Structure formats: structure tokens, C-alpha cells
Short mmCIF file of C-alpha atoms in Angstrom, two decimals:
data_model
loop_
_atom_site.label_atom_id
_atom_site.label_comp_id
_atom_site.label_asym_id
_atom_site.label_seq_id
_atom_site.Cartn_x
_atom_site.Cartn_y
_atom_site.Cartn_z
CA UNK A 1382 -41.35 -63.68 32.60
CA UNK A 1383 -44.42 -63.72 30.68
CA UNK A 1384 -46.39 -61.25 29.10
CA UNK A 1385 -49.45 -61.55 32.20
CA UNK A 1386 -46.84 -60.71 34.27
CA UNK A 1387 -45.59 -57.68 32.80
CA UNK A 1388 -48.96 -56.44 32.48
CA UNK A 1389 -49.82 -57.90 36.64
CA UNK A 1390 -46.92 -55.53 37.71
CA UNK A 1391 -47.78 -52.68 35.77
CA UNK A 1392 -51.02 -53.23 37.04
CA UNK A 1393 -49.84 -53.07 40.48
CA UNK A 1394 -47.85 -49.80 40.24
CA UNK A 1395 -51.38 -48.17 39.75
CA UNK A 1396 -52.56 -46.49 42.95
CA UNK A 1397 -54.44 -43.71 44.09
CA UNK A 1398 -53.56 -39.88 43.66
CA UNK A 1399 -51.89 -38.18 46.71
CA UNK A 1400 -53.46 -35.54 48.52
CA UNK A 1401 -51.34 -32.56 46.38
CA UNK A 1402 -52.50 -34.53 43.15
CA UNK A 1403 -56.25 -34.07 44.05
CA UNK A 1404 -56.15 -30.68 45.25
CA UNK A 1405 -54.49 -30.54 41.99
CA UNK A 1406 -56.93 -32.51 40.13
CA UNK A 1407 -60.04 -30.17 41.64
CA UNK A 1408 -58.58 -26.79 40.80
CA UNK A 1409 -58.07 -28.41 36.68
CA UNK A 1410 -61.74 -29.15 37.23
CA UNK A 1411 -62.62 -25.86 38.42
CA UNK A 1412 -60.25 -23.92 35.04
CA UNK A 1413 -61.61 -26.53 32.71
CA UNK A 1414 -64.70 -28.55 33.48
CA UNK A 1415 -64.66 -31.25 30.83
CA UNK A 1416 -61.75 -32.99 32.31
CA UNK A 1417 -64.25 -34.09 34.83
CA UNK A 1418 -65.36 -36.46 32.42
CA UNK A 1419 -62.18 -38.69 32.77
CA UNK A 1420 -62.87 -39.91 35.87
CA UNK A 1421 -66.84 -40.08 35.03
CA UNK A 1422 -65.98 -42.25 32.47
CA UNK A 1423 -62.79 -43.69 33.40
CA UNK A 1424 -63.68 -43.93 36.87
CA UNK A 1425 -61.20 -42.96 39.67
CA UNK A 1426 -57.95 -41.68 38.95
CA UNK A 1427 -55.06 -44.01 39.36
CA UNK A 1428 -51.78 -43.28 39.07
CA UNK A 1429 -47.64 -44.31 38.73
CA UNK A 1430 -45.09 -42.62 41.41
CA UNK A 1431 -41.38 -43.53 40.93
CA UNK A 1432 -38.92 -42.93 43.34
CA UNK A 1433 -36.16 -40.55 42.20
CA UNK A 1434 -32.68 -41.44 41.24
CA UNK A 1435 -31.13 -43.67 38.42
CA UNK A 1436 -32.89 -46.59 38.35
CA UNK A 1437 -36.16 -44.40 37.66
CA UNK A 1438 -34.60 -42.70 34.81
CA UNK A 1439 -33.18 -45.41 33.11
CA UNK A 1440 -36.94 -46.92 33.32
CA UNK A 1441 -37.77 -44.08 31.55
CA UNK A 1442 -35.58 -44.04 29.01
CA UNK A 1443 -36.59 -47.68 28.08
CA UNK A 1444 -39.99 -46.53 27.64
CA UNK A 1445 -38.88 -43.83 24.97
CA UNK A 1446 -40.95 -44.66 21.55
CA UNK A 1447 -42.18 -48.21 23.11
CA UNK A 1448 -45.75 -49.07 24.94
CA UNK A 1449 -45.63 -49.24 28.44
CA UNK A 1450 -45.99 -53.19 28.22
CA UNK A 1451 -42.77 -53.44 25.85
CA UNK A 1452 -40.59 -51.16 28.02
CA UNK A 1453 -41.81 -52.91 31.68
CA UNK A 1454 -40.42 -56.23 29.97
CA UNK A 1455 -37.15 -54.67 29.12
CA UNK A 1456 -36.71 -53.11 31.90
CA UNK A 1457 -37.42 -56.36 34.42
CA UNK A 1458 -34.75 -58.14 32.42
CA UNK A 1459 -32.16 -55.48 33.03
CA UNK A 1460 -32.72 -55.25 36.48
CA UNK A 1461 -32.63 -59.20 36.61
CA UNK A 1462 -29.43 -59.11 34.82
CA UNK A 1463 -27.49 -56.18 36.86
CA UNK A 1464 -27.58 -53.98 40.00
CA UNK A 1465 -28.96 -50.65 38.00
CA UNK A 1466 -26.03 -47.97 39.17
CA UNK A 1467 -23.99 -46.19 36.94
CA UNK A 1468 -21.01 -48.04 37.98
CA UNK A 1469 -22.71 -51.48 36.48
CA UNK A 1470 -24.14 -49.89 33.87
CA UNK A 1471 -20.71 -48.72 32.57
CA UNK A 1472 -19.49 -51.94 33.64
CA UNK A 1473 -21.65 -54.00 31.26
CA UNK A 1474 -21.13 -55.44 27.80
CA UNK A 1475 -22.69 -54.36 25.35
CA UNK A 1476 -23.71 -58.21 24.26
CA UNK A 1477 -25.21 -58.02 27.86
CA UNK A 1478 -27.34 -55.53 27.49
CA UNK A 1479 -28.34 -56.19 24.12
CA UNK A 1480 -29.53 -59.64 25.32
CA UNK A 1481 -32.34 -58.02 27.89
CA UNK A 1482 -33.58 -56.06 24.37
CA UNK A 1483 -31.98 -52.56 24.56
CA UNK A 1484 -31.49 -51.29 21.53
CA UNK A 1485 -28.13 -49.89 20.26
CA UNK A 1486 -29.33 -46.38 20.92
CA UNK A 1487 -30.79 -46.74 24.37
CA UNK A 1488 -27.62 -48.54 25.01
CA UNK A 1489 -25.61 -45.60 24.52
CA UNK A 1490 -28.15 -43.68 26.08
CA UNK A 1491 -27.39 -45.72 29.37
CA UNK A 1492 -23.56 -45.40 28.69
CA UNK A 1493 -23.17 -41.50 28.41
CA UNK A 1494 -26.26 -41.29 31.38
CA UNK A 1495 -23.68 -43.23 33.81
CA UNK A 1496 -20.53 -41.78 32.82
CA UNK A 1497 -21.98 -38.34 33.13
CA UNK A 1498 -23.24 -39.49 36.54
CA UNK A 1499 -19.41 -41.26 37.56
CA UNK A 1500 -17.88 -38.10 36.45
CA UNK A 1501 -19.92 -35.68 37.98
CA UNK A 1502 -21.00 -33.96 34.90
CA UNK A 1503 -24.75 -34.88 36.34
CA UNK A 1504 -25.74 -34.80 39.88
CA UNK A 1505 -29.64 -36.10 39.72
CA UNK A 1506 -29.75 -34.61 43.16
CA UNK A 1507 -29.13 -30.96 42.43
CA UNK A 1508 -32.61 -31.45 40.26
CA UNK A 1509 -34.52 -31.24 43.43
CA UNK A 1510 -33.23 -27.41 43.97
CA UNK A 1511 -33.53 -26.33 40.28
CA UNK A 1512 -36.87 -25.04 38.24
CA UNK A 1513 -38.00 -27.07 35.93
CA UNK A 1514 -36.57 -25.46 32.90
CA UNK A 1515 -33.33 -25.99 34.41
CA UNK A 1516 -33.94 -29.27 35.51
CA UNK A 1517 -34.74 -30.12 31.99
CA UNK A 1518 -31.34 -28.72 30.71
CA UNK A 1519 -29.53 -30.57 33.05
CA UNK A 1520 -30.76 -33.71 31.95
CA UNK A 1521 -31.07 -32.95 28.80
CA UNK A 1522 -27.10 -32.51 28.29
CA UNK A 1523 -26.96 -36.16 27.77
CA UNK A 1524 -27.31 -36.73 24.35
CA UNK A 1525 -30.36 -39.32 23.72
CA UNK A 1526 -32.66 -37.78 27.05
CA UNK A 1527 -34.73 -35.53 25.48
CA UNK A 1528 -37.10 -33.30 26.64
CA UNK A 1529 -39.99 -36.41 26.91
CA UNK A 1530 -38.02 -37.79 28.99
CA UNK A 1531 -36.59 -35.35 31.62
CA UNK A 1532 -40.56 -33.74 31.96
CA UNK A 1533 -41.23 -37.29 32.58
CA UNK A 1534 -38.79 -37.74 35.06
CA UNK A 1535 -39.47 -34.52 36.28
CA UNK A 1536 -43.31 -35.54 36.95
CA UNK A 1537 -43.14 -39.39 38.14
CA UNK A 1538 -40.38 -38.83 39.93
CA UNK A 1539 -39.84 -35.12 41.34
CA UNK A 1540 -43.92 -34.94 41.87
CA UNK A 1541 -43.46 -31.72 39.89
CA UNK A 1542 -47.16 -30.65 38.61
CA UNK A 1543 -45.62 -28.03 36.66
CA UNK A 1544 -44.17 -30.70 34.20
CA UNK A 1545 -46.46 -31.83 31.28
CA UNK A 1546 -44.95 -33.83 28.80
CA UNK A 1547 -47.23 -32.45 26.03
CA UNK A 1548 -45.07 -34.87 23.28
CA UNK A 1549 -46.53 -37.76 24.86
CA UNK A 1550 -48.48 -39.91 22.28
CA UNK A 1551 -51.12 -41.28 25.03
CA UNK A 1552 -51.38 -37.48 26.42
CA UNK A 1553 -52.13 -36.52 22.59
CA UNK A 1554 -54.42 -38.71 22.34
CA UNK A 1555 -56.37 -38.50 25.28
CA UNK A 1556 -56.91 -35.00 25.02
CA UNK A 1557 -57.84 -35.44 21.57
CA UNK A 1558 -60.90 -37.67 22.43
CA UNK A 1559 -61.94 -36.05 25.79
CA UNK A 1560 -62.23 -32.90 23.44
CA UNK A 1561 -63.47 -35.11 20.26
CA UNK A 1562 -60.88 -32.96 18.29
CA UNK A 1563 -60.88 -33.83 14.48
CA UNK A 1564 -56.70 -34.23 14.51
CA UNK A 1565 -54.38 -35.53 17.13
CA UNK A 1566 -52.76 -32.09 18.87
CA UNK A 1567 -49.02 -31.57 18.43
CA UNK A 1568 -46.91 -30.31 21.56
CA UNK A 1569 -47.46 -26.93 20.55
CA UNK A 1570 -51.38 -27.33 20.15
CA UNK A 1571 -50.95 -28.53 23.47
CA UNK A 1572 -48.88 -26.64 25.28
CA UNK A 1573 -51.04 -23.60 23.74
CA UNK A 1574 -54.67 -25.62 24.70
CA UNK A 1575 -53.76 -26.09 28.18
CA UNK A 1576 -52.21 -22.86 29.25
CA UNK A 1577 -54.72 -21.55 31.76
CA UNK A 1578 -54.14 -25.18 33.57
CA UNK A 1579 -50.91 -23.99 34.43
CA UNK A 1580 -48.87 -24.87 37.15
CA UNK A 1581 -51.12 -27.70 37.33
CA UNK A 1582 -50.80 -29.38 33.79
CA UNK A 1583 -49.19 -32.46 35.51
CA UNK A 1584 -52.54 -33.30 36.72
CA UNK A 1585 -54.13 -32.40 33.20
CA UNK A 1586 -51.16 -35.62 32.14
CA UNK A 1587 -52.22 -38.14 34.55
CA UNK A 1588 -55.90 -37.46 33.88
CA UNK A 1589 -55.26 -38.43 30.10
CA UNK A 1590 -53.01 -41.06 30.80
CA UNK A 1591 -55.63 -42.38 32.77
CA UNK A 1592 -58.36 -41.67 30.37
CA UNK A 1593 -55.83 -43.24 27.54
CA UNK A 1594 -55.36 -46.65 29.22
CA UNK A 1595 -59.35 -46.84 29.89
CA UNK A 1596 -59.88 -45.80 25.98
CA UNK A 1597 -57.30 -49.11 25.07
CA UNK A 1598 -58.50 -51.18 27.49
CA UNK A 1599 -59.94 -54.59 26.00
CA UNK A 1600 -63.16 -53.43 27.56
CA UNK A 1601 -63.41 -50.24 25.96
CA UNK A 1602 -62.51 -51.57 22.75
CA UNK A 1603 -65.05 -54.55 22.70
CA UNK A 1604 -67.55 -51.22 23.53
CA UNK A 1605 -66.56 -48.84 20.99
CA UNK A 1606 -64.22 -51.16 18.59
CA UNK A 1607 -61.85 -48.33 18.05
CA UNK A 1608 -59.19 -48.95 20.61
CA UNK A 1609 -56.53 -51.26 20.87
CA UNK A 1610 -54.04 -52.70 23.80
CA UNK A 1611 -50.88 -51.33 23.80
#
């Protein structure tokens, strides 16, 4: 697996909003007009849509502190490797796992995730039923899935526009350039920035992720020589 084809399935997993997403989209528009200027610039909003369940959140939690790119790779290898269920998961040597490139602490992670799961301490169904600040403390019982990661789960996976995880370095830093701000926000800048886009801030994250992979796009750096690839 080379690095093209990390980036050729990533790629892929791009697609067009759903028709809640762009209602979504035009009533952020209509509360705050200069997001419009994502898509002007960006061009039209694409974005990722994960199925719910395990397999989804362990994705996620490979992607905690790593680009997109790094975490894809990781994350092909392990599903290569094993059938992602708890039960394998908690069946797996360590050595095993370490050998697709999870680190020691993502291992554990994985390990306390499926246990929780075998045991019934965590039922990822029940998540569907609960509000989101509920939802979040349910996952976030298991140490090593923090909040990052449960409102991401929460928004790729549960579709719920409410979540915006506003501790996201690519949301941070797209809203810092689509508002040219002189310092990039910190979750409570943006939490406090965004309010009035509320219950629709999940748009507001897609936008900037969007706008963020256009800003470190080889294209966009050759044009501006300020961005890089992740």
C-alpha cells in the first residue's frame, strides 16, 4: 500500500453533502455570510460520511493527533490484518497491532474500547437515543476517547449537526483564515465565535474542513506558498 493510494481512497470517500447538510449549509449562510466564501473559493462542498458502529470509531481514534493521510494508512493495515470487532480486537497481540503502526496508547485505547463493548459497559447503539452531551459521556468513559473524538463520532457517524468538534486543528485553522484572524482560535474562542450557528455548527465543521484541505492542497500552496500537505 503506497502512499498514492492512501491519498486515492481518501480521495474517494469525498462526496457531496446530503440534502439535511445543505439545508444546513444555507441557514449558516443566512446567520453568518462569510462562510459563503468557502465554497466560492473552495468550490463545492465535499464531504466524509461513516457508517456507525466500531469499525468507524476505531478509525477515529487512529486519526487522534495524526493527519488524515497517516491515520488512513494505519487504519488499512489493521483492517488488512483483522476482522475490526471487539472480539478480535481483544483477541490480538499486542506485537500484532503494533506491527500495522498503533501506538502503545491507541493500543490500549482499542483494548479498554472492546472490552467495554464485550462487557456491556458500552452499547454504541443506545447513542442513537441519547443527546449529544450524553452521547459524549458515554463514550467518553473509556479512558483515551476524548471529547475530539466522540463529537467526531458523533458528526461522521450519527449525522448529528449539533456536534462541532471545535478542538479540531484543521477546524482552527480554517476558521482562522476564512476570518483572517491574527491567532489560531482555541475551543473556547470557538465554541464562543460560533454560537449563533447553533444547532447547525456541524455544517460550520465540514465547511472548514473543506476550506482546510483546499488551503493545503499542493495547488493552493504553489498559489499562496503558505500551505503545506498534510
Amino acid at each position: 500500500m503506497t502512499g498514492s493510494d492512501v491519498a486515492k481512497t481518501l480521495d474517494s470517500e469525498l462526496l457531496p453533502p446530503s440534502a439535511e447538510l445543505r439545508q444546513a449549509v444555507a441557514v449558516l449562510y443566512g446567520r453568518d455570510p462569510s462562510f459563503q466564501r468557502v465554497e466560492a473559493e473552495a468550490g463545492p462542498l465535499t464531504v466524509r460520511s461513516w457508517a456507525a458502529g466500531f469499525p468507524s470509531l476505531v478509525r477515529i481514534i487512529m486519526g487522534q493527533q495524526l493527519s488524515s493521510r497517516a491515520a488512513q494508512a494505519i487504519f488499512q493495515r489493521l483492517q488488512a490484518e483483522l476482522e475490526l470487532t471487539p472480539g478480535a480486537i481483544a483477541a490480538a497481540p499486542d506485537t500484532t497491532l503494533k506491527q500495522v503502526g498503533l501506538s502503545r496508547a491507541k493500543i490500549a485505547t482499542c483494548q479498554r474500547l472492546s472490552a467495554a463493548i464485550l462487557l456491556g459497559q458500552l452499547n454504541l447503539e443506545t447513542l442513537v437515543a441519547l443527546p449529544d452531551a450524553a452521547a459524549v459521556e458515554h463514550l467518553t468513559q473509556i479512558k483515551g476517547i476524548g471529547v475530539w473524538t466522540a463529537e467526531v463520532y458523533l458528526l461522521f457517524c450519527l449525522k448529528r449537526l449539533s456536534s462541532f468538534p471545535a478542538s479540531d486543528l484543521a477546524v482552527q485553522v480554517g476558521y482562522q483564515r476564512l476570518k483572517a484572524l491574527a491567532h489560531r482560535p482555541t475551543r473556547k474562542e470557538l465554541m464562543a465565535a460560533t454560537d449563533l450557528l447553533h444547532p447547525y455548527r456541524g455544517a460550520a465543521a465540514h465547511l472548514l474542513w473543506h476550506y482546510y484541505r483546499h488551503l493545503a492542497s499542493p495547488k493552493a500552496a504553489d498559489s499562496s506558498g503558505k500551505c503545506r500537505t498534510p
